[in-house]
CSV table of C-alpha atoms and ligand atoms in Angstrom, one decimal:
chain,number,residue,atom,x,y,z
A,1,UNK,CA,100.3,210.5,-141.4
A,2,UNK,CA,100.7,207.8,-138.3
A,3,UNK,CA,102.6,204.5,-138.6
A,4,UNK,CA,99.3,202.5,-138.6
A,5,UNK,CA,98.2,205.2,-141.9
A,6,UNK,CA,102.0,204.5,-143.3
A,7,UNK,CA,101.8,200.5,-143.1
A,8,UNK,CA,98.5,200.1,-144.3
A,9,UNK,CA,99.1,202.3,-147.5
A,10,UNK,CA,102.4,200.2,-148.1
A,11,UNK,CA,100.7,196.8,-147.5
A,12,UNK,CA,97.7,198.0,-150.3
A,13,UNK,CA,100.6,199.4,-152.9
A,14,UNK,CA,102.4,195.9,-152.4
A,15,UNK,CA,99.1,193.8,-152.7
A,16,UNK,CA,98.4,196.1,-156.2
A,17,UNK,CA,101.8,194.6,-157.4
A,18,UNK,CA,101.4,191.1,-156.6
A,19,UNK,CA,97.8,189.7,-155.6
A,20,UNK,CA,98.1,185.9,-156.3
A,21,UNK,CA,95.3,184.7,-154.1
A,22,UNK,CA,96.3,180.7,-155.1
A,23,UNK,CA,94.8,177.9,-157.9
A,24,UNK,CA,91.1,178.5,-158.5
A,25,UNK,CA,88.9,176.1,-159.6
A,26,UNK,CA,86.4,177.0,-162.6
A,27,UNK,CA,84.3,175.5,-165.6
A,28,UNK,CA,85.3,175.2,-169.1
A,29,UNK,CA,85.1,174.0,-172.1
A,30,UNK,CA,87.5,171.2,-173.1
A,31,UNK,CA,88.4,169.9,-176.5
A,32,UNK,CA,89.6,166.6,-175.9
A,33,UNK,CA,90.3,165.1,-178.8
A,34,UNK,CA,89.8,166.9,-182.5
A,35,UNK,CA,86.5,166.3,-184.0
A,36,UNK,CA,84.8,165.8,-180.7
A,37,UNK,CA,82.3,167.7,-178.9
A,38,UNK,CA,84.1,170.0,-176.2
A,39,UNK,CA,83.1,169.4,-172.9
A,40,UNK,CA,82.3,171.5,-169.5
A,41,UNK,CA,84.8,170.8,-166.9
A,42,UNK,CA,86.1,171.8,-163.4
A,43,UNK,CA,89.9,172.8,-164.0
A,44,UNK,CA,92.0,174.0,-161.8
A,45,UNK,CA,93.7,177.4,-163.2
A,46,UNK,CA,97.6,177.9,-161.3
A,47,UNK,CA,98.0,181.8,-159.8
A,48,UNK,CA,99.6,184.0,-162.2
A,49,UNK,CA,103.4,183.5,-162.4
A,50,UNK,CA,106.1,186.2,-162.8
A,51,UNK,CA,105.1,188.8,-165.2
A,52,UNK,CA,101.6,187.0,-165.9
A,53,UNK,CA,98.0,188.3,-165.3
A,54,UNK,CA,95.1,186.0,-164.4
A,55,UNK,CA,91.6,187.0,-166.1
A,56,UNK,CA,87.9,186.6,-165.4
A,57,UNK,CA,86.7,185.7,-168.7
A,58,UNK,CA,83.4,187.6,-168.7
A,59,UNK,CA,82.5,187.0,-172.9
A,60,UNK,CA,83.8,185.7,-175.7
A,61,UNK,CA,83.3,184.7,-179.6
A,62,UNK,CA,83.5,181.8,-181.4
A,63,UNK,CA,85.7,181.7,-184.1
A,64,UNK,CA,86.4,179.8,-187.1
A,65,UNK,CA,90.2,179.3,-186.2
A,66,UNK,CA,88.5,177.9,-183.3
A,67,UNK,CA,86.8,174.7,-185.3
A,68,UNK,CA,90.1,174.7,-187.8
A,69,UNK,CA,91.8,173.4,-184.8
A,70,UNK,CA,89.3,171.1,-183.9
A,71,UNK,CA,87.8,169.9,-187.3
A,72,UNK,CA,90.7,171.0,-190.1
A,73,UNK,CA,94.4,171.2,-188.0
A,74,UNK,CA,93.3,168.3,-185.6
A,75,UNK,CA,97.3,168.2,-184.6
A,76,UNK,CA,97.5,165.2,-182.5
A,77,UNK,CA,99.7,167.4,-179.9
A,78,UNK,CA,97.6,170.3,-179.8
A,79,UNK,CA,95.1,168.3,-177.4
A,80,UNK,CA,93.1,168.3,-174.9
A,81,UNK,CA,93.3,171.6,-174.9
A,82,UNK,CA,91.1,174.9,-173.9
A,83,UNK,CA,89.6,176.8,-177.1
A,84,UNK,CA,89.0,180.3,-177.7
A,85,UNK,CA,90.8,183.6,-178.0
A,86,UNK,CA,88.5,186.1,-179.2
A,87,UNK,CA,87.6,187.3,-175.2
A,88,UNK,CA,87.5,190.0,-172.9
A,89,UNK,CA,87.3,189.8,-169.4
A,90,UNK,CA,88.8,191.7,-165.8
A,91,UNK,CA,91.7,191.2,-164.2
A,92,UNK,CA,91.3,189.1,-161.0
A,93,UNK,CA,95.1,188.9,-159.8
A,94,UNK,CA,98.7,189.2,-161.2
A,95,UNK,CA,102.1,187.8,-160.6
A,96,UNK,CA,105.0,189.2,-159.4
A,97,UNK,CA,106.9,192.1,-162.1
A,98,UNK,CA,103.6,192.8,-163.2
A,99,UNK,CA,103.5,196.9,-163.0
A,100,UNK,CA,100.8,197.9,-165.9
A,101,UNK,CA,97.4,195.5,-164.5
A,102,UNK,CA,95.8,195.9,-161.5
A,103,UNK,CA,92.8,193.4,-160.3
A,104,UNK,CA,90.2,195.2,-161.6
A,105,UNK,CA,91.3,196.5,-165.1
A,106,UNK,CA,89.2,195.6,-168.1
A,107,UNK,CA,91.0,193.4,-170.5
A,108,UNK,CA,91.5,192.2,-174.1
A,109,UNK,CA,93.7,188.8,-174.0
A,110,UNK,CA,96.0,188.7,-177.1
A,111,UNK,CA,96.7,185.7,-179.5
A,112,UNK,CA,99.4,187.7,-180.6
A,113,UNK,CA,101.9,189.5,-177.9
A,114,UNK,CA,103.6,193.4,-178.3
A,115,UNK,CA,106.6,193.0,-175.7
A,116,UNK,CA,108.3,196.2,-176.9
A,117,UNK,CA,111.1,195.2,-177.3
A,118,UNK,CA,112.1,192.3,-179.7
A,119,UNK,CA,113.2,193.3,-183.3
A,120,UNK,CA,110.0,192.5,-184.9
A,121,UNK,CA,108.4,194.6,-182.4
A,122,UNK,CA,110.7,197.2,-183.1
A,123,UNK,CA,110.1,197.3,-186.6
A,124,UNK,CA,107.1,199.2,-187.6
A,125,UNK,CA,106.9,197.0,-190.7
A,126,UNK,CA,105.2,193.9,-188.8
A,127,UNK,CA,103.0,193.0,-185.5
A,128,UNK,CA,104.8,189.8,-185.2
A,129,UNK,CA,106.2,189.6,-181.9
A,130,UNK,CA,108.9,187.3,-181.3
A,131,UNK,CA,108.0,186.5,-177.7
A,132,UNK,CA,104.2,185.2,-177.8
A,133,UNK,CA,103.0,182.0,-178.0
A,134,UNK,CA,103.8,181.5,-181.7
A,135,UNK,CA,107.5,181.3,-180.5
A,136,UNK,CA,106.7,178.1,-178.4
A,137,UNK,CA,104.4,175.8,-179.5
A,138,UNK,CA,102.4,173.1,-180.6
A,139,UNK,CA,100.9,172.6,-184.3
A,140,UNK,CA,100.0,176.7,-184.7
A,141,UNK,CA,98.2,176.4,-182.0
A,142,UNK,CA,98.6,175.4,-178.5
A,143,UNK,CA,101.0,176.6,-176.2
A,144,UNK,CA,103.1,174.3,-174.6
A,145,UNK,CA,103.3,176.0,-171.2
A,146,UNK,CA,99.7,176.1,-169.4
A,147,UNK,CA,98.3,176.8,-166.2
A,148,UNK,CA,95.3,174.8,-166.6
A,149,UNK,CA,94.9,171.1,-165.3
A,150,UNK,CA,91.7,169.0,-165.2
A,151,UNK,CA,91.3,165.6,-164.0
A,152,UNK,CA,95.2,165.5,-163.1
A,153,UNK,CA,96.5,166.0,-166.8
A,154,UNK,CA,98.1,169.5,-168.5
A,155,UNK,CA,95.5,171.2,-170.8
A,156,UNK,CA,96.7,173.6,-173.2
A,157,UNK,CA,96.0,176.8,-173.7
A,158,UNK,CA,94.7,177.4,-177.4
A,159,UNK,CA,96.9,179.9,-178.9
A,160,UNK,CA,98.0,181.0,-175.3
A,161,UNK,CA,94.1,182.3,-174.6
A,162,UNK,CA,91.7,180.1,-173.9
A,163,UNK,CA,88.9,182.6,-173.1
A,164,UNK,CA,86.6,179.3,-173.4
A,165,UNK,CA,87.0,179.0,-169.3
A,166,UNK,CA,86.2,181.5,-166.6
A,167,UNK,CA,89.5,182.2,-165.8
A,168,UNK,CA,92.7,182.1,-167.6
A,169,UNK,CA,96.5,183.1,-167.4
A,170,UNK,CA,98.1,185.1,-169.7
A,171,UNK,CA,101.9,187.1,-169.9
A,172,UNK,CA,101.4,190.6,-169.2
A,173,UNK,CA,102.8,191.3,-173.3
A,174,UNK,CA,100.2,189.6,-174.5
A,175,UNK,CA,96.8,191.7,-172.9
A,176,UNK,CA,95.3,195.1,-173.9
A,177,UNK,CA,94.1,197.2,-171.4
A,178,UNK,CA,90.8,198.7,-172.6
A,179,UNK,CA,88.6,202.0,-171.9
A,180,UNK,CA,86.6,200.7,-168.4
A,181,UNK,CA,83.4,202.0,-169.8
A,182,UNK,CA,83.3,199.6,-172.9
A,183,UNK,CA,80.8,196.7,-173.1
A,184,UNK,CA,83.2,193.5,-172.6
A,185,UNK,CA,79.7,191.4,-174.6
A,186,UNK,CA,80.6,193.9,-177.6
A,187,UNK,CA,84.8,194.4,-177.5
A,188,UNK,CA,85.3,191.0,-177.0
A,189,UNK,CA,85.3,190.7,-181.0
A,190,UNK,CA,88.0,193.0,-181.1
A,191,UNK,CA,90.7,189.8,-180.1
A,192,UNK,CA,90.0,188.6,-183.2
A,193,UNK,CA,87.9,188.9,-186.2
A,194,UNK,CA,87.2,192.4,-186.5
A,195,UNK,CA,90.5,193.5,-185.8
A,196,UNK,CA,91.8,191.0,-188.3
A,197,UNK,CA,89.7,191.9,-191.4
A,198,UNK,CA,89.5,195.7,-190.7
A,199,UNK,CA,93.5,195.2,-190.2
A,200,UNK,CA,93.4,193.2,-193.4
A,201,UNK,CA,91.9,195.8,-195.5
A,202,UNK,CA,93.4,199.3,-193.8
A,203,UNK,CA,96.8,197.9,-192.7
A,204,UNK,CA,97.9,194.8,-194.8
A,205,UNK,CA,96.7,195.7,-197.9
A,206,UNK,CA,96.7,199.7,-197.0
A,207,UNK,CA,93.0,200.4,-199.4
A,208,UNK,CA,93.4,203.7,-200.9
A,209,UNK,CA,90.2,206.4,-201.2
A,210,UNK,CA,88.5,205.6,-204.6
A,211,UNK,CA,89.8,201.7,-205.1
A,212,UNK,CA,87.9,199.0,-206.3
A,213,UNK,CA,88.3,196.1,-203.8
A,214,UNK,CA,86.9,192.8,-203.5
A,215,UNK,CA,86.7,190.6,-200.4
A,216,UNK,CA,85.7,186.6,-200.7
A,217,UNK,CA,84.1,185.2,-197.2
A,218,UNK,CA,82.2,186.9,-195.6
A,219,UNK,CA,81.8,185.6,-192.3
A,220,UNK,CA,82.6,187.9,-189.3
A,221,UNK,CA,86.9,188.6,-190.6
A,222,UNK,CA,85.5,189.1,-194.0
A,223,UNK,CA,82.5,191.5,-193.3
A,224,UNK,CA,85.0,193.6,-191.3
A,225,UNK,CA,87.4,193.6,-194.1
A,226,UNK,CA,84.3,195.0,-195.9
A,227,UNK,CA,84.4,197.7,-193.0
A,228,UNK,CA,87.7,198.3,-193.1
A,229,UNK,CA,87.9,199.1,-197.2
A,230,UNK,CA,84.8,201.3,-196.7
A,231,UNK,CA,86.5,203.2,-193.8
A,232,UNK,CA,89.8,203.5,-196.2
A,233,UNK,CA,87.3,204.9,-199.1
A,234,UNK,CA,86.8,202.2,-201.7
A,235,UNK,CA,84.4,203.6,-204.0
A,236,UNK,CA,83.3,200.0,-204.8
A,237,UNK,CA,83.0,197.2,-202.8
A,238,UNK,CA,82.5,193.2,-204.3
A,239,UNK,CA,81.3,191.2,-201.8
A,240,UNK,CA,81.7,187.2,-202.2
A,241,UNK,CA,80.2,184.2,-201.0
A,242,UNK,CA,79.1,181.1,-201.6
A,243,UNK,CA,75.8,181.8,-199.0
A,244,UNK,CA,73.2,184.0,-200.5
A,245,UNK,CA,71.9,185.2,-197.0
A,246,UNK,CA,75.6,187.0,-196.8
A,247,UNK,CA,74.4,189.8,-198.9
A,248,UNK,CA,71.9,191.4,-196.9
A,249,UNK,CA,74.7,191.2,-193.8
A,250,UNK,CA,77.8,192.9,-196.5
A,251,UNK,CA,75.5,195.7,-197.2
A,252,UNK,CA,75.3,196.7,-193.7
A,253,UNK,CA,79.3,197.2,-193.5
A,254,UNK,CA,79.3,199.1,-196.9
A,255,UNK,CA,80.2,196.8,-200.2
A,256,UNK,CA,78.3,198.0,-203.0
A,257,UNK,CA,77.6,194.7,-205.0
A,258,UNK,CA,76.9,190.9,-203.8
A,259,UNK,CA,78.1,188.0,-206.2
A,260,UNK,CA,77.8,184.5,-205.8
A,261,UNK,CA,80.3,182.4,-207.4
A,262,UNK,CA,78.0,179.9,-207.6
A,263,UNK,CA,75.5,181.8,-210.0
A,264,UNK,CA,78.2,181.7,-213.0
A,265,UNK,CA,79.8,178.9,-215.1
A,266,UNK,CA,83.2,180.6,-215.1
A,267,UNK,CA,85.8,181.2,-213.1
A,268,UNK,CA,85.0,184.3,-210.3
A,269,UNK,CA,88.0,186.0,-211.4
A,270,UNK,CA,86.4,186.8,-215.0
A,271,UNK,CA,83.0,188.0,-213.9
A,272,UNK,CA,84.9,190.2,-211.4
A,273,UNK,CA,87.1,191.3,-214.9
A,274,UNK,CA,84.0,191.8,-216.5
A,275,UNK,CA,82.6,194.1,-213.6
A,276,UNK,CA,85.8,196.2,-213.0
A,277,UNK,CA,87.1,196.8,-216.8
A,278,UNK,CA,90.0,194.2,-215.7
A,279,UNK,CA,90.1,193.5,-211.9
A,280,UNK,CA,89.8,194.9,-208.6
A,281,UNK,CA,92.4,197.0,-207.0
A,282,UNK,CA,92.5,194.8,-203.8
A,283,UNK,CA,91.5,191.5,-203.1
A,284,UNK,CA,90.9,189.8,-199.8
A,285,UNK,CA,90.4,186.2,-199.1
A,286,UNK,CA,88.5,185.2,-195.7
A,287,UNK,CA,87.9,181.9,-196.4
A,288,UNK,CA,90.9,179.8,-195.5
A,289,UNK,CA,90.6,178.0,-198.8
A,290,UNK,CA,93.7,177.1,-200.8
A,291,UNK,CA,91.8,177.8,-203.9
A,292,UNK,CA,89.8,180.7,-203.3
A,293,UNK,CA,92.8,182.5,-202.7
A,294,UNK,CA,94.0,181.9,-206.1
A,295,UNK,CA,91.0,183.2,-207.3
A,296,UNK,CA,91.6,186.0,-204.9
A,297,UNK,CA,94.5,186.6,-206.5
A,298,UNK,CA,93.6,185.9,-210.2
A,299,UNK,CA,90.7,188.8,-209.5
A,300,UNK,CA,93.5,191.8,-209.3
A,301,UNK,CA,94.1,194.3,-211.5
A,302,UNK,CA,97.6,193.6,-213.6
A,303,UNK,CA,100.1,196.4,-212.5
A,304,UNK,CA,99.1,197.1,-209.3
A,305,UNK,CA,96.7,195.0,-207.8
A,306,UNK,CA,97.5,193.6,-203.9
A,307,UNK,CA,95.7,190.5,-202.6
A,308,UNK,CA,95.9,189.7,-199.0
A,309,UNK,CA,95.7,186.1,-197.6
A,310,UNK,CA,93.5,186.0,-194.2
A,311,UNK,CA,91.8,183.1,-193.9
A,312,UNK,CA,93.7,180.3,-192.4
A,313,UNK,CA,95.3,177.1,-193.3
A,314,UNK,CA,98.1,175.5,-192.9
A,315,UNK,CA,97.2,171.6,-194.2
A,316,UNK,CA,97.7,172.7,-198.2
A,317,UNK,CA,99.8,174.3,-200.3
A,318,UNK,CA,99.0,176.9,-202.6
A,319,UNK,CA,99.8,177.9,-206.1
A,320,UNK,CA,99.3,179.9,-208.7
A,321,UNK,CA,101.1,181.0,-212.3
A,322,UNK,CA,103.8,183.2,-212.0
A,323,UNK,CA,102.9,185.3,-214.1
A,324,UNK,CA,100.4,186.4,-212.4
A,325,UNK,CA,103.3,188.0,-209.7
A,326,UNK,CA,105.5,189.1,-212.7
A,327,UNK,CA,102.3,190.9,-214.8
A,328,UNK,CA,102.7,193.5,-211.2
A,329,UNK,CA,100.7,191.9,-208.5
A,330,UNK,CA,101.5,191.5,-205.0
A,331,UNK,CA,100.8,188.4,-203.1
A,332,UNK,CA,101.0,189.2,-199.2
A,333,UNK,CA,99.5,187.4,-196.1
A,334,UNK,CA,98.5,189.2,-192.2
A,335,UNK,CA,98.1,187.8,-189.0
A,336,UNK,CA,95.5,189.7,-186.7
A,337,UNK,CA,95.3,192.0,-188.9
A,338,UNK,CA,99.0,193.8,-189.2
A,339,UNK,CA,98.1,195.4,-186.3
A,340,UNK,CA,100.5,195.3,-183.3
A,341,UNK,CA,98.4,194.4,-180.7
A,342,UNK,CA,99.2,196.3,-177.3
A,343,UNK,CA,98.8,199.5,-179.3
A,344,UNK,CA,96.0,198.5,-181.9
A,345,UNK,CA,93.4,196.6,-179.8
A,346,UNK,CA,92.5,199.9,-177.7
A,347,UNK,CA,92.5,202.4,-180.2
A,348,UNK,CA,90.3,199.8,-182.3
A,349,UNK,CA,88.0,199.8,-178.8
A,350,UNK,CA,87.9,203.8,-178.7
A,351,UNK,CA,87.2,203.9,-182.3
A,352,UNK,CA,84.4,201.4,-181.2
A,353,UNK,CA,83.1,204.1,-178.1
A,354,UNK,CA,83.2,206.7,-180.7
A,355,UNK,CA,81.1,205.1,-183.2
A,356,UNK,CA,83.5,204.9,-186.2
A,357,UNK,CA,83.5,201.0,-186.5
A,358,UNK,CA,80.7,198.8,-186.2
A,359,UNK,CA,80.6,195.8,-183.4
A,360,UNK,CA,77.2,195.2,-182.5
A,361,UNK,CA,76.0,194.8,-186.4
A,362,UNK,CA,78.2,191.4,-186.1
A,363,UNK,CA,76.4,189.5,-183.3
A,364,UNK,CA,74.1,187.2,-184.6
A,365,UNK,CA,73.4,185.3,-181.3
A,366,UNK,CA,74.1,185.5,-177.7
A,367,UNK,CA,74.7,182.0,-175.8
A,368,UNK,CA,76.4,180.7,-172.5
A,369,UNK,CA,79.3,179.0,-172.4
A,370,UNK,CA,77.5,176.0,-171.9
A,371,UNK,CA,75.9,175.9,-175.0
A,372,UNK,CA,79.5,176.2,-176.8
A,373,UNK,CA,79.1,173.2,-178.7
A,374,UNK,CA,75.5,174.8,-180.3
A,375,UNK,CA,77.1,178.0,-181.0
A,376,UNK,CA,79.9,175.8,-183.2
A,377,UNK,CA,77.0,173.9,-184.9
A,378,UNK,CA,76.0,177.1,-185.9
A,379,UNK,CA,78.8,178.4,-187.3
A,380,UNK,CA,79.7,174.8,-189.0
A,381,UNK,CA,76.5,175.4,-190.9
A,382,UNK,CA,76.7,178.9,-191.6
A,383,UNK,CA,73.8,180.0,-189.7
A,384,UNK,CA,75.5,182.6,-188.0
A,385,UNK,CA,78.2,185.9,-188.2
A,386,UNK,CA,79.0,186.2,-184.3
A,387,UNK,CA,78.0,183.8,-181.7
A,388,UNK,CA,79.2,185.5,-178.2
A,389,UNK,CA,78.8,183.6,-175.6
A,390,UNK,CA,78.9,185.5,-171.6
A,391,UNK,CA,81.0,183.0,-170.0
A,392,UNK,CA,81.3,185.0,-166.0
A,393,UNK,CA,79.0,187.2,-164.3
A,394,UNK,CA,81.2,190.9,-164.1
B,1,NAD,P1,83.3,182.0,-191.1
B,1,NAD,O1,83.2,180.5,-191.2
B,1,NAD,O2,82.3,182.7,-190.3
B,1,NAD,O3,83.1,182.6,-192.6
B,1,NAD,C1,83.6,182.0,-193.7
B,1,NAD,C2,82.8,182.5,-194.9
B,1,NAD,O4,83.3,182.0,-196.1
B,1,NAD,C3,81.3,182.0,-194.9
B,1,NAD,O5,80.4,183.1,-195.0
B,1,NAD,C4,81.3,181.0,-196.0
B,1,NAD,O6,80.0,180.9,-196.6
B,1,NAD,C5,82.3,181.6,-197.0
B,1,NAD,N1,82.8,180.7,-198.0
B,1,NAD,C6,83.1,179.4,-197.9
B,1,NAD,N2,83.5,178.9,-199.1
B,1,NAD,C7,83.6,179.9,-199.9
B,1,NAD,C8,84.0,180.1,-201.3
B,1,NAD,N3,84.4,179.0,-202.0
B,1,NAD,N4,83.9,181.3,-201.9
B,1,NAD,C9,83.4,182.4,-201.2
B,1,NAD,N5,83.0,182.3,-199.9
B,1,NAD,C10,83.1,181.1,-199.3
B,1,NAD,O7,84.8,182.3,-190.7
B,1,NAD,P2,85.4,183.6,-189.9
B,1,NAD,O8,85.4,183.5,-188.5
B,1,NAD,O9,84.9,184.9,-190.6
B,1,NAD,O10,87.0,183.4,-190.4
B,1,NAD,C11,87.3,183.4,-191.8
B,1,NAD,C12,88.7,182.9,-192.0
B,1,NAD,O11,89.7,183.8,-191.4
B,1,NAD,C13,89.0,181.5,-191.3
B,1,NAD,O12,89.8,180.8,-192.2
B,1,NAD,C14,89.7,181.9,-190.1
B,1,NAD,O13,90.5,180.8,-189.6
B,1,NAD,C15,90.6,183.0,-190.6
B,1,NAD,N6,91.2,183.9,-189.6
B,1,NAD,C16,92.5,184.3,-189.8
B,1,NAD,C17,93.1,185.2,-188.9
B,1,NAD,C18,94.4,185.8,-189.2
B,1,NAD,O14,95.0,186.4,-188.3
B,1,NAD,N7,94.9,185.7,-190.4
B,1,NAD,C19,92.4,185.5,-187.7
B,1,NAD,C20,91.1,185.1,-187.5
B,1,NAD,C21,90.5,184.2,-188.4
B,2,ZN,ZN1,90.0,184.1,-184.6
């Protein structure tokens, strides 16, 4: 090999460790204020810092943790910020100490980080890491370190995401680096919702072959908490919502009945005792309402029953009679899912490639970023499962 041969292969292997080109300038969406339509900007997004990766955003969904911050947390700190983080995009550059991404790997961005090495990541009894953005921030929310700016001020980045921009930075603990051949316009609901209801259903609340389970909300995080029993082998599956046109949708992912609460003059929790000679064996609530997941809970078999918490809320307190917990039922909560997310996100996206979870059956429309504020309409009103909206060109 000559010098010249020597040199240039150094200089490539040193610009694949640390190819900060300098601040880009992109659009995005930008919330403001709460309650506010978010609107397309030019930001400015800061090169990667030490041990950080900056991302193309190629497509991302909407979802409704997204409008809780906007329309139900409204945290006066936790704005303006960028929404979003339910994306999947390539890396266009990292920082320096970054050895596992090069420019060009397809990526998952996390709202919950795997750094390896904290004590809740070395526990395999929980995925939450002690290092992410939840260790740091404002409201649940917003991270209080950003690398965006627009118009001169600091914009924060939504539970350290933002995939509601073309570009955003992220700390190499907190991306999944995904099979290249996977459809970013399909995985992207793997950073959120799917992961978190199938997680819900096969990891939280751990289903067992031949249980009766019932799962309330059945937006995108419920209907894959629908998946996720089926997978695990429930032999019956209660679907529940509020919407009538849900049911056609819950079939799809495998429950076995449809009931609308609002077809009965008594509590949910005794027509589901009536159905399941005295309750269901699991119970998941994908609302985010205080009282559904009472009823969640009330709807559990005495003895053994286990009733997960996955919607999300953190304005109102919950309660419920004690004896519910002493009569032998378990109360528990999961964030994304219990899975830990480094690990879980590609194996979810292989399980994807090999056709043993659904993704596409979840996608109700396709929109541009620009249309961000229609595809939150839309989910406002119920008129949708999935809204993903392609935000870059690959
Ligand atoms: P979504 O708005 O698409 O779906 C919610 C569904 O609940 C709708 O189908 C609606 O008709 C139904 N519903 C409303 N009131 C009801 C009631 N009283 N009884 C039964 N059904 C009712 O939302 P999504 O994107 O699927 O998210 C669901 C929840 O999960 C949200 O609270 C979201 O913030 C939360 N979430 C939690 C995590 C986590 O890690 N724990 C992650 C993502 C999302
Ligand atoms: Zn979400």
């Amino acid at each position: 090999m000559t010098t010249f041969e020597q040199s240039f292969i150094l200089k490539k292997s040193l610009a694949a460790c640390y190819t900060t080109k300098g601040v880009i300038k992109c659009k995005a969406a930008v919330a403001w204020e709460p309650n506010k339509p978010l609107v397309i900007e030019d930001i400015e997004v800061a090169p990667p810092q030490a041990n950080e990766v900056r991302i193309k955003i190629v497509a991302t969904g909407v979802c409704h943790t997204d409008l809780y911050h906007l329309f139900e947390g409204m945290h006066k700190d936790g704005f303006p910020a960028v929404l979003g983080h339910e994306g999947a995009g390539i890396v266009e550059s990292v920082g320096p100490g970054v050895s596992e991404f090069q420019p060009g790997d397809r990526v998952i961005p996390l709202f919950i980080s795997q750094c390896r090495e904290c004590r809740f990541c070395k526990s395999p009894k929980t995925n939450q890491c002690e290092k992410g953005w939840a260790a740091d921030h404002y409201d649940v929310m917003a991270l209080a370190d950003s690398r965006f700016t627009c118009k001169g001020k600091k914009v924060l980045q939504f539970m350290g995401t933002s995939t509601f921009s073309e570009y955003t930075v992220m700390n190499q603990i907190a991306v999944a680096k995904i099979d290249p051949a996977a459809p970013l316009d399909k995985v992207c609901l793997l950073g959120c919702g799917v992961c978190t209801g199938f997680g819900a259903a096969v990891n939280t609340a751990k289903v067992e072959p031949g249980s009766t389970c019932a799962v309330f909300g059945l937006g995108a995080v419920g209907l894959a908490a629908v998946m996720g029993c089926k997978f695990a082998g429930a032999k019956r599956i209660f679907a529940v919502d509020t919407n009538p046109e849900k049911a056609e949708k819950a079939r799809v992912f495998g429950a076995t009945d449809f009931v609308n609460p609002k077809d009965y003059n008594k509590p949910i929790s005794k027509v589901l005792a009536e159905m399941t000679n005295g309750g269901v064996d699991y119970s998941l609530e994908c609302v985010g309402n205080v009282d559904v997941m009472r009823s969640a809970l009330e709807s559990c078999m005495k003895g053994w029953g286990v009733s997960v918490v996955v919607g999300w809320t953190d304005k109102h307190d919950f309660s419920a009679r004690p004896i519910q917990l002493i009569a032998g039922r378990t109360w528990k909560g999961t964030l994304f899912g219990g899975f830990k997310s480094k690990d879980g996100v590609p194996q979810m996206v292989k399980a994807y490639m090999e056709r043993k979870v659904k993704l596409d059956e979840f996608i109700t429309h396709n929109m541009t970023l620009t249309q961000v504020n229609e595809a939150i309409e839309l989910m406002k009103r119920g008129g949708c499962i999935r809204t993903v909206l392609s935000v870059s060109r690959q």
